[in-house]
Amino acid sequence: MLKNYAVTQKIDVIDLNPIIADKNQVLLDKYTTDGVHINDLGYKLWSDEIKRKLRKYKI
């Protein structure tokens, strides 16, 4: 729903879930310690993706 709204408003959304979760939106074992919270590797992937978007928009 948020993604659809963002598209209609021409807003870029950083969807971080696909890089750490499977197609059912379950966190991949290597990115979590308890199945709910992400671990250091998961946060590293998040930060890399956010940095990529910030560079894209020269922020």
mmCIF file with all atom_site columns, C-alpha atoms in Angstrom:
data_model
loop_
_atom_site.group_PDB
_atom_site.id
_atom_site.type_symbol
_atom_site.label_atom_id
_atom_site.label_alt_id
_atom_site.label_comp_id
_atom_site.label_asym_id
_atom_site.label_entity_id
_atom_site.label_seq_id
_atom_site.pdbx_PDB_ins_code
_atom_site.Cartn_x
_atom_site.Cartn_y
_atom_site.Cartn_z
_atom_site.occupancy
_atom_site.B_iso_or_equiv
_atom_site.pdbx_formal_charge
_atom_site.auth_seq_id
_atom_site.auth_comp_id
_atom_site.auth_asym_id
_atom_site.auth_atom_id
_atom_site.pdbx_PDB_model_num
ATOM 1  C CA . MET A 1 1  ? 0.000  0.000   0.000  1.00 0.00 ? 1  MET A CA 1
ATOM 2  C CA . LEU A 1 2  ? 2.758  2.452   0.898  1.00 0.00 ? 2  LEU A CA 1
ATOM 3  C CA . LYS A 1 3  ? 4.680  1.567   -2.244 1.00 0.00 ? 3  LYS A CA 1
ATOM 4  C CA . ASN A 1 4  ? 1.616  2.168   -4.406 1.00 0.00 ? 4  ASN A CA 1
ATOM 5  C CA . TYR A 1 5  ? 1.018  5.554   -2.812 1.00 0.00 ? 5  TYR A CA 1
ATOM 6  C CA . ALA A 1 6  ? 4.665  6.492   -3.236 1.00 0.00 ? 6  ALA A CA 1
ATOM 7  C CA . VAL A 1 7  ? 4.519  5.639   -6.936 1.00 0.00 ? 7  VAL A CA 1
ATOM 8  C CA . THR A 1 8  ? 1.464  7.845   -7.454 1.00 0.00 ? 8  THR A CA 1
ATOM 9  C CA . GLN A 1 9  ? 3.245  10.689  -5.668 1.00 0.00 ? 9  GLN A CA 1
ATOM 10 C CA . LYS A 1 10 ? 6.548  10.056  -7.500 1.00 0.00 ? 10 LYS A CA 1
ATOM 11 C CA . ILE A 1 11 ? 8.304  9.318   -4.213 1.00 0.00 ? 11 ILE A CA 1
ATOM 12 C CA . ASP A 1 12 ? 11.162 6.826   -4.148 1.00 0.00 ? 12 ASP A CA 1
ATOM 13 C CA . VAL A 1 13 ? 10.799 4.274   -1.355 1.00 0.00 ? 13 VAL A CA 1
ATOM 14 C CA . ILE A 1 14 ? 13.709 2.358   0.095  1.00 0.00 ? 14 ILE A CA 1
ATOM 15 C CA . ASP A 1 15 ? 12.269 -1.104  0.598  1.00 0.00 ? 15 ASP A CA 1
ATOM 16 C CA . LEU A 1 16 ? 14.838 -2.815  2.777  1.00 0.00 ? 16 LEU A CA 1
ATOM 17 C CA . ASN A 1 17 ? 12.925 -5.997  3.469  1.00 0.00 ? 17 ASN A CA 1
ATOM 18 C CA . PRO A 1 18 ? 13.702 -7.810  0.191  1.00 0.00 ? 18 PRO A CA 1
ATOM 19 C CA . ILE A 1 19 ? 17.432 -7.748  0.881  1.00 0.00 ? 19 ILE A CA 1
ATOM 20 C CA . ILE A 1 20 ? 17.124 -9.602  4.212  1.00 0.00 ? 20 ILE A CA 1
ATOM 21 C CA . ALA A 1 21 ? 13.932 -11.653 3.864  1.00 0.00 ? 21 ALA A CA 1
ATOM 22 C CA . ASP A 1 22 ? 12.537 -14.381 1.653  1.00 0.00 ? 22 ASP A CA 1
ATOM 23 C CA . LYS A 1 23 ? 9.546  -14.077 -0.681 1.00 0.00 ? 23 LYS A CA 1
ATOM 24 C CA . ASN A 1 24 ? 7.214  -14.684 2.287  1.00 0.00 ? 24 ASN A CA 1
ATOM 25 C CA . GLN A 1 25 ? 8.807  -11.768 4.174  1.00 0.00 ? 25 GLN A CA 1
ATOM 26 C CA . VAL A 1 26 ? 10.473 -14.086 6.695  1.00 0.00 ? 26 VAL A CA 1
ATOM 27 C CA . LEU A 1 27 ? 13.918 -12.919 7.763  1.00 0.00 ? 27 LEU A CA 1
ATOM 28 C CA . LEU A 1 28 ? 16.700 -15.088 6.385  1.00 0.00 ? 28 LEU A CA 1
ATOM 29 C CA . ASP A 1 29 ? 18.592 -16.928 9.128  1.00 0.00 ? 29 ASP A CA 1
ATOM 30 C CA . LYS A 1 30 ? 21.924 -15.323 8.313  1.00 0.00 ? 30 LYS A CA 1
ATOM 31 C CA . TYR A 1 31 ? 20.498 -11.842 8.986  1.00 0.00 ? 31 TYR A CA 1
ATOM 32 C CA . THR A 1 32 ? 18.811 -12.525 12.336 1.00 0.00 ? 32 THR A CA 1
ATOM 33 C CA . THR A 1 33 ? 19.594 -14.059 15.687 1.00 0.00 ? 33 THR A CA 1
ATOM 34 C CA . ASP A 1 34 ? 16.020 -14.671 16.809 1.00 0.00 ? 34 ASP A CA 1
ATOM 35 C CA . GLY A 1 35 ? 13.873 -14.550 13.661 1.00 0.00 ? 35 GLY A CA 1
ATOM 36 C CA . VAL A 1 36 ? 12.549 -11.089 14.549 1.00 0.00 ? 36 VAL A CA 1
ATOM 37 C CA . HIS A 1 37 ? 15.448 -8.678  14.969 1.00 0.00 ? 37 HIS A CA 1
ATOM 38 C CA . ILE A 1 38 ? 18.203 -8.204  12.423 1.00 0.00 ? 38 ILE A CA 1
ATOM 39 C CA . ASN A 1 39 ? 21.823 -8.816  13.330 1.00 0.00 ? 39 ASN A CA 1
ATOM 40 C CA . ASP A 1 40 ? 24.992 -6.893  12.436 1.00 0.00 ? 40 ASP A CA 1
ATOM 41 C CA . LEU A 1 41 ? 25.089 -8.337  8.919  1.00 0.00 ? 41 LEU A CA 1
ATOM 42 C CA . GLY A 1 42 ? 21.462 -7.342  8.355  1.00 0.00 ? 42 GLY A CA 1
ATOM 43 C CA . TYR A 1 43 ? 22.174 -3.799  9.528  1.00 0.00 ? 43 TYR A CA 1
ATOM 44 C CA . LYS A 1 44 ? 25.216 -3.668  7.248  1.00 0.00 ? 44 LYS A CA 1
ATOM 45 C CA . LEU A 1 45 ? 23.036 -4.537  4.253  1.00 0.00 ? 45 LEU A CA 1
ATOM 46 C CA . TRP A 1 46 ? 20.471 -1.931  5.328  1.00 0.00 ? 46 TRP A CA 1
ATOM 47 C CA . SER A 1 47 ? 23.078 0.789   5.689  1.00 0.00 ? 47 SER A CA 1
ATOM 48 C CA . ASP A 1 48 ? 24.688 -0.075  2.339  1.00 0.00 ? 48 ASP A CA 1
ATOM 49 C CA . GLU A 1 49 ? 21.333 0.202   0.574  1.00 0.00 ? 49 GLU A CA 1
ATOM 50 C CA . ILE A 1 50 ? 20.465 3.488   2.271  1.00 0.00 ? 50 ILE A CA 1
ATOM 51 C CA . LYS A 1 51 ? 23.881 4.915   1.374  1.00 0.00 ? 51 LYS A CA 1
ATOM 52 C CA . ARG A 1 52 ? 23.350 3.829   -2.238 1.00 0.00 ? 52 ARG A CA 1
ATOM 53 C CA . LYS A 1 53 ? 20.043 5.719   -2.378 1.00 0.00 ? 53 LYS A CA 1
ATOM 54 C CA . LEU A 1 54 ? 21.541 8.795   -0.725 1.00 0.00 ? 54 LEU A CA 1
ATOM 55 C CA . ARG A 1 55 ? 24.347 8.845   -3.300 1.00 0.00 ? 55 ARG A CA 1
ATOM 56 C CA . LYS A 1 56 ? 21.800 8.402   -6.091 1.00 0.00 ? 56 LYS A CA 1
ATOM 57 C CA . TYR A 1 57 ? 20.059 11.607  -4.990 1.00 0.00 ? 57 TYR A CA 1
ATOM 58 C CA . LYS A 1 58 ? 23.302 13.328  -4.017 1.00 0.00 ? 58 LYS A CA 1
ATOM 59 C CA . ILE A 1 59 ? 22.201 13.754  -0.437 1.00 0.00 ? 59 ILE A CA 1
#
